[in-house]
C-alpha positions as a LaTeX table, in Angstrom:
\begin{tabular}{lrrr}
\hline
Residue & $x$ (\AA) & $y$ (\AA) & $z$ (\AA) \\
\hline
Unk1 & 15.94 & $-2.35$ & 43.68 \\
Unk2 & 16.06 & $-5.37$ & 45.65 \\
Unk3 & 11.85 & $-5.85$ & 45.16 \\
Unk4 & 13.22 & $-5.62$ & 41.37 \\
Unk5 & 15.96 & $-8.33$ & 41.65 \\
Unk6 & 14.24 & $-10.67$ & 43.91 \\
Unk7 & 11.16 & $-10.61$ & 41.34 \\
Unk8 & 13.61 & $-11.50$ & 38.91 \\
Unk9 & 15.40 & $-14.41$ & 40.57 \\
Unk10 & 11.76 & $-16.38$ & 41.51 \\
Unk11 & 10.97 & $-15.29$ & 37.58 \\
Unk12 & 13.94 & $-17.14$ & 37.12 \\
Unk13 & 13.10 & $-20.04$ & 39.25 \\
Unk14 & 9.68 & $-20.54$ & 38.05 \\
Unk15 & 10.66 & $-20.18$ & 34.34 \\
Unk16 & 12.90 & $-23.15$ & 34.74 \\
Unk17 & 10.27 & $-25.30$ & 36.63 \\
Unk18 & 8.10 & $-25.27$ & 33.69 \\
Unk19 & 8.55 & $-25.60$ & 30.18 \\
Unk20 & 9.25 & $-22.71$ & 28.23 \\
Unk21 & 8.24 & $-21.85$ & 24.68 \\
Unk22 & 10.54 & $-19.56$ & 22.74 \\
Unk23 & 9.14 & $-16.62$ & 20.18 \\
Unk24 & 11.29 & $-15.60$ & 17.65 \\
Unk25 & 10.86 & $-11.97$ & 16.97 \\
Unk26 & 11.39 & $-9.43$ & 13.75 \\
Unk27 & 11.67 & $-6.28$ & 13.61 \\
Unk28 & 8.69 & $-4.65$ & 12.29 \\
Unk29 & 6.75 & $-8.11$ & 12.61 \\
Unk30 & 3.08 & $-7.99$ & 13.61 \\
Unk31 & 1.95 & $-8.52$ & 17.55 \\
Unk32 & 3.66 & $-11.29$ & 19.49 \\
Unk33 & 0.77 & $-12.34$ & 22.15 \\
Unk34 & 1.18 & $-14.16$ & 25.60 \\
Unk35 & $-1.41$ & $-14.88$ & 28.04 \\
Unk36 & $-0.97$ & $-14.41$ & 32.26 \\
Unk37 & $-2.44$ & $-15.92$ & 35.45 \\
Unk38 & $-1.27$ & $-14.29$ & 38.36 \\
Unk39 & $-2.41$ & $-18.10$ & 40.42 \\
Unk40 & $-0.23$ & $-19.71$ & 37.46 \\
Unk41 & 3.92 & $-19.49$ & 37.81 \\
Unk42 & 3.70 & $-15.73$ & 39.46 \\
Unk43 & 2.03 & $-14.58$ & 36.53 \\
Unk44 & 4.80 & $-15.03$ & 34.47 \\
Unk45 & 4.05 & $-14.59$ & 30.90 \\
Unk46 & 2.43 & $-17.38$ & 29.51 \\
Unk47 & 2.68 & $-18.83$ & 25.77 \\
Unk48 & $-0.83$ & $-18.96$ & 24.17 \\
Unk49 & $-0.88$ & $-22.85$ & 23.72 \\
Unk50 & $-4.59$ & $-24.07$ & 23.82 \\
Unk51 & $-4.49$ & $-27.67$ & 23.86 \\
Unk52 & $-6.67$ & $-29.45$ & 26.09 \\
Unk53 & $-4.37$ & $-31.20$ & 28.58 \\
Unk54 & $-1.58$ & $-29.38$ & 28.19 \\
Unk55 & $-0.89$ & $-26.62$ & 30.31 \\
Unk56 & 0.64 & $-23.42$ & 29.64 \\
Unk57 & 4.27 & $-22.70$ & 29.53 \\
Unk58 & 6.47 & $-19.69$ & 30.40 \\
Unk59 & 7.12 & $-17.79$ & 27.10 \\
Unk60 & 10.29 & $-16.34$ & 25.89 \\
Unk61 & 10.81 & $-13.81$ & 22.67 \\
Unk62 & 13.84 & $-13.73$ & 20.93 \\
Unk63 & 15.77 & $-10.78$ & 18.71 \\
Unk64 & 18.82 & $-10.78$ & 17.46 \\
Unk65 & 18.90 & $-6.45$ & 16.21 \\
Unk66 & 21.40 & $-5.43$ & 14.26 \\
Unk67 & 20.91 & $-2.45$ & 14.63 \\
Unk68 & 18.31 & $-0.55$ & 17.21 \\
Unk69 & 14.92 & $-0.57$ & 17.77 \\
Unk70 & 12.18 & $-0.11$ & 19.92 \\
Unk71 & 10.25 & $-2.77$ & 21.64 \\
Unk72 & 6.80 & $-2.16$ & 22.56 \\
Unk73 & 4.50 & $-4.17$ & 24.67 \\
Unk74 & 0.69 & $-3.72$ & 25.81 \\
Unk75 & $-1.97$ & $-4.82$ & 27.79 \\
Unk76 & $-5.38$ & $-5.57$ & 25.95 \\
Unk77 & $-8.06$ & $-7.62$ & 25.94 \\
Unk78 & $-9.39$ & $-5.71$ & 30.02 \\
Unk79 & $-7.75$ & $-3.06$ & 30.79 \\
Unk80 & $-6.22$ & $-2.29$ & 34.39 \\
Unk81 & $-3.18$ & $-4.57$ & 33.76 \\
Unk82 & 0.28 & $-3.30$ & 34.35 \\
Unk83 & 3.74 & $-5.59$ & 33.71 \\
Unk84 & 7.39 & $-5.45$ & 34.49 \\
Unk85 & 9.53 & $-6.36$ & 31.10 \\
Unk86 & 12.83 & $-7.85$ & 31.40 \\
Unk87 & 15.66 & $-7.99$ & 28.64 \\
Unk88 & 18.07 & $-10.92$ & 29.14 \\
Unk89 & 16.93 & $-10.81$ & 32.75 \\
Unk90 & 17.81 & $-7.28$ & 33.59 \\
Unk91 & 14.62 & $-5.32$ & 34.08 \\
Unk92 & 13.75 & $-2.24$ & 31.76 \\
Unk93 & 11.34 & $-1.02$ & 33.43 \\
Unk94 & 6.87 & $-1.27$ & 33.99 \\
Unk95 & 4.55 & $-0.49$ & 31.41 \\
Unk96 & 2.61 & 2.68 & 32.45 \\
Unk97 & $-0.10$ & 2.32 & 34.59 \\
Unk98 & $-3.81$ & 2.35 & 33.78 \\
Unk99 & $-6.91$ & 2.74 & 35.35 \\
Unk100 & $-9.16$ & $-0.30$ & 35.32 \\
Unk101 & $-12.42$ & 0.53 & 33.85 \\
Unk102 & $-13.56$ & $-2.79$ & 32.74 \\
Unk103 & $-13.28$ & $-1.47$ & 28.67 \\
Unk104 & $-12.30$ & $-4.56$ & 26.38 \\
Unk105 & $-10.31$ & $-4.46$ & 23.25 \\
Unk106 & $-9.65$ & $-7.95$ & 22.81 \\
Unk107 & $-6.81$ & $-8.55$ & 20.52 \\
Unk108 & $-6.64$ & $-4.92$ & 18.98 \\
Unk109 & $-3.40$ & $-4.98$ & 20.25 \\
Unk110 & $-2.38$ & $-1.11$ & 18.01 \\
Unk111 & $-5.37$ & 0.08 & 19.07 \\
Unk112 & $-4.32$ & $-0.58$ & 22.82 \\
Unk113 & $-1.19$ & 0.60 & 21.81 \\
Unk114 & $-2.31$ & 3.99 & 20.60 \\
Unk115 & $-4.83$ & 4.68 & 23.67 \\
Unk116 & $-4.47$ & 6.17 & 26.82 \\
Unk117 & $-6.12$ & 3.85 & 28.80 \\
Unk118 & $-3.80$ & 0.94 & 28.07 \\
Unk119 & $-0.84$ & 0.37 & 30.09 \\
Unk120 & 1.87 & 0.17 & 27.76 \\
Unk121 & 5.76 & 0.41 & 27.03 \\
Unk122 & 8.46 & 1.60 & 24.54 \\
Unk123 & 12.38 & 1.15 & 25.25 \\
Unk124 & 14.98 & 1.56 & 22.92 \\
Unk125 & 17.38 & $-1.51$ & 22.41 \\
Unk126 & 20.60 & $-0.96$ & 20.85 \\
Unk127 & 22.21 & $-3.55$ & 18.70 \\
Unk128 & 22.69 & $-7.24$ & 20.12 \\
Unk129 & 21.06 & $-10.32$ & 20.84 \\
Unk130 & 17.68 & $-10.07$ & 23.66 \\
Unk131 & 15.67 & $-12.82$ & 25.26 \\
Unk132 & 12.61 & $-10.47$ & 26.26 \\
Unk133 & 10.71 & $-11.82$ & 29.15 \\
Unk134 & 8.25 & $-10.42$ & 31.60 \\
Unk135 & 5.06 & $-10.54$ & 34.51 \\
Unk136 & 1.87 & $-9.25$ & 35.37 \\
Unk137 & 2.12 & $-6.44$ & 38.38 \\
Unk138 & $-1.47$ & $-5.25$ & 38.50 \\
Unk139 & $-4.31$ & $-7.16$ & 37.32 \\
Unk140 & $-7.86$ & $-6.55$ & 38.09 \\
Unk141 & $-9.10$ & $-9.40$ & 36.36 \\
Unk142 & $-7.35$ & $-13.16$ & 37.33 \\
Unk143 & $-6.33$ & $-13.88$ & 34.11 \\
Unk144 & $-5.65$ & $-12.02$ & 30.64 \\
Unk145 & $-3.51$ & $-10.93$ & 27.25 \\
Unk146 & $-1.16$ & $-8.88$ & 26.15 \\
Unk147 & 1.32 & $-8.64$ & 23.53 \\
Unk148 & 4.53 & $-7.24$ & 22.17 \\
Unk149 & 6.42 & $-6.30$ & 19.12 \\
Unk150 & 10.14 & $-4.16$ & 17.91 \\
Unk151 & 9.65 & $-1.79$ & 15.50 \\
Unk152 & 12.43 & 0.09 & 13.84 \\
Unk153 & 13.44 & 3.68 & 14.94 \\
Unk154 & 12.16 & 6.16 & 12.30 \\
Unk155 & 14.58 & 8.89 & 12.02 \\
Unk156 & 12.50 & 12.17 & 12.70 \\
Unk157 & 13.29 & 14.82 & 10.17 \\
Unk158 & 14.55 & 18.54 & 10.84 \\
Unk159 & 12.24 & 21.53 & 10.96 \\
Unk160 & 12.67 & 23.74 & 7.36 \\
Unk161 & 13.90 & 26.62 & 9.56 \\
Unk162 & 16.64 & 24.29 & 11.27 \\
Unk163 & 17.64 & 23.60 & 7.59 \\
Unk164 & 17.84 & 27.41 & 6.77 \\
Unk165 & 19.52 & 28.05 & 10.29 \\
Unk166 & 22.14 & 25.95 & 9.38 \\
Unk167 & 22.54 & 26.70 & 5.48 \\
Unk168 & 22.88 & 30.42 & 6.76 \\
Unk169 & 25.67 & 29.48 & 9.18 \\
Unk170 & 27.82 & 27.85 & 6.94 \\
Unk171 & 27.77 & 30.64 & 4.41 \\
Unk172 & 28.40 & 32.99 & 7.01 \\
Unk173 & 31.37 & 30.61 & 7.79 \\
Unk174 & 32.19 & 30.64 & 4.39 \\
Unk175 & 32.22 & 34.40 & 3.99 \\
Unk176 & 34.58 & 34.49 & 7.15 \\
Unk177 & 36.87 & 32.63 & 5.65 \\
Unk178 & 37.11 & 34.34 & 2.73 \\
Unk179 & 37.52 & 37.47 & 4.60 \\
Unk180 & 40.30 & 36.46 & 6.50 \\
Unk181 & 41.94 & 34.62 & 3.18 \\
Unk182 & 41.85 & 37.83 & 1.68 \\
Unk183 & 43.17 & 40.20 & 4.39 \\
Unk184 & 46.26 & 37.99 & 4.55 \\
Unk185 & 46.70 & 38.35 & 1.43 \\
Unk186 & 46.64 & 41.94 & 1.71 \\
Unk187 & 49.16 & 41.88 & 4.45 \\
Unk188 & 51.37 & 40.12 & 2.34 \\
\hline
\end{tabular}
């Protein structure tokens, strides 16, 4: 949308304006954690520097998969905040929205992850190289954490009667074809 890609392009603007930290990521690595302040660069996401004097920069988190995964990202510390995430500047989407009901989890960033009244996100990413950025949309409170991590894709495993289902087929495919083998050799 053009809200989307306007969003994007100050993102852009402001990222460059300001120094940027960059977060290399692994796959199945702990948390990654960035701070916002929607008075502070848009509410771009922040890096978590805390040294006096030196302010905040935009923050940046590198992957290079090779092969997919899924990158999750949630709110914590107050709840009520929402974000738009943005792979190599193309936008995948907001994190789900949440009610704000003034709960703190601090840094229990799986146990945000796992509740319902977190705004979070999951998107697959296929192989290749991502620079994962992103912004606060909703924010009840002026200022607050998040964080964000890629796990790997756990295959899910077939039902037992999918197994059978397909076990029976193939020796009824295998009976077939012995059938037919056999009546041509009859007809011969």
């Amino acid at each position: 949308s053009l809200k989307t890609y306007l969003t994007a392009a100050v993102f852009g603007l402001l990222a460059h304006s300001a120094h940027a930290t960059t977060v290399n990521l692994t796959v199945g690595g702990d948390w990654s954690e960035f701070r916002f302040d929607i008075g502070y660069l848009g509410g771009a996401w922040l890096d978590t520097n805390d040294t006096p004097g030196v302010a905040p920069g935009v923050v940046e988190f590198y992957i290079n998969l090779t092969e997919a995964a899924t990158l999750q990202v949630t709110d914590a510390w107050r709840d009520g905040d929402m974000f738009e995430v943005f792979a190599n500047g193309n936008s995948l989407g907001s994190t789900s929205g949440s009610q704000a009901t003034d709960q703190t989890i601090l840094g229990n960033y799986s146990g945000a992850f796992d509740d319902g009244d977190w705004s979070t996100g999951e998107w697959l990413l296929a192989a290749g190289q991502y620079t994962i950025t992103g912004f606060i949309t909703q924010m009840p409170e002026a200022r607050g954490r998040g964080a964000l991590r890629v796990t790997e894709i756990v295959p899910t495993p077939l039902p037992g009667g999918v197994i059978l289902l397909l076990t029976g087929g193939a020796g009824f495919a295998a009976i077939s074809a012995r059938k037919k083998k056999a009546s041509k050799a009859e007809a011969v």
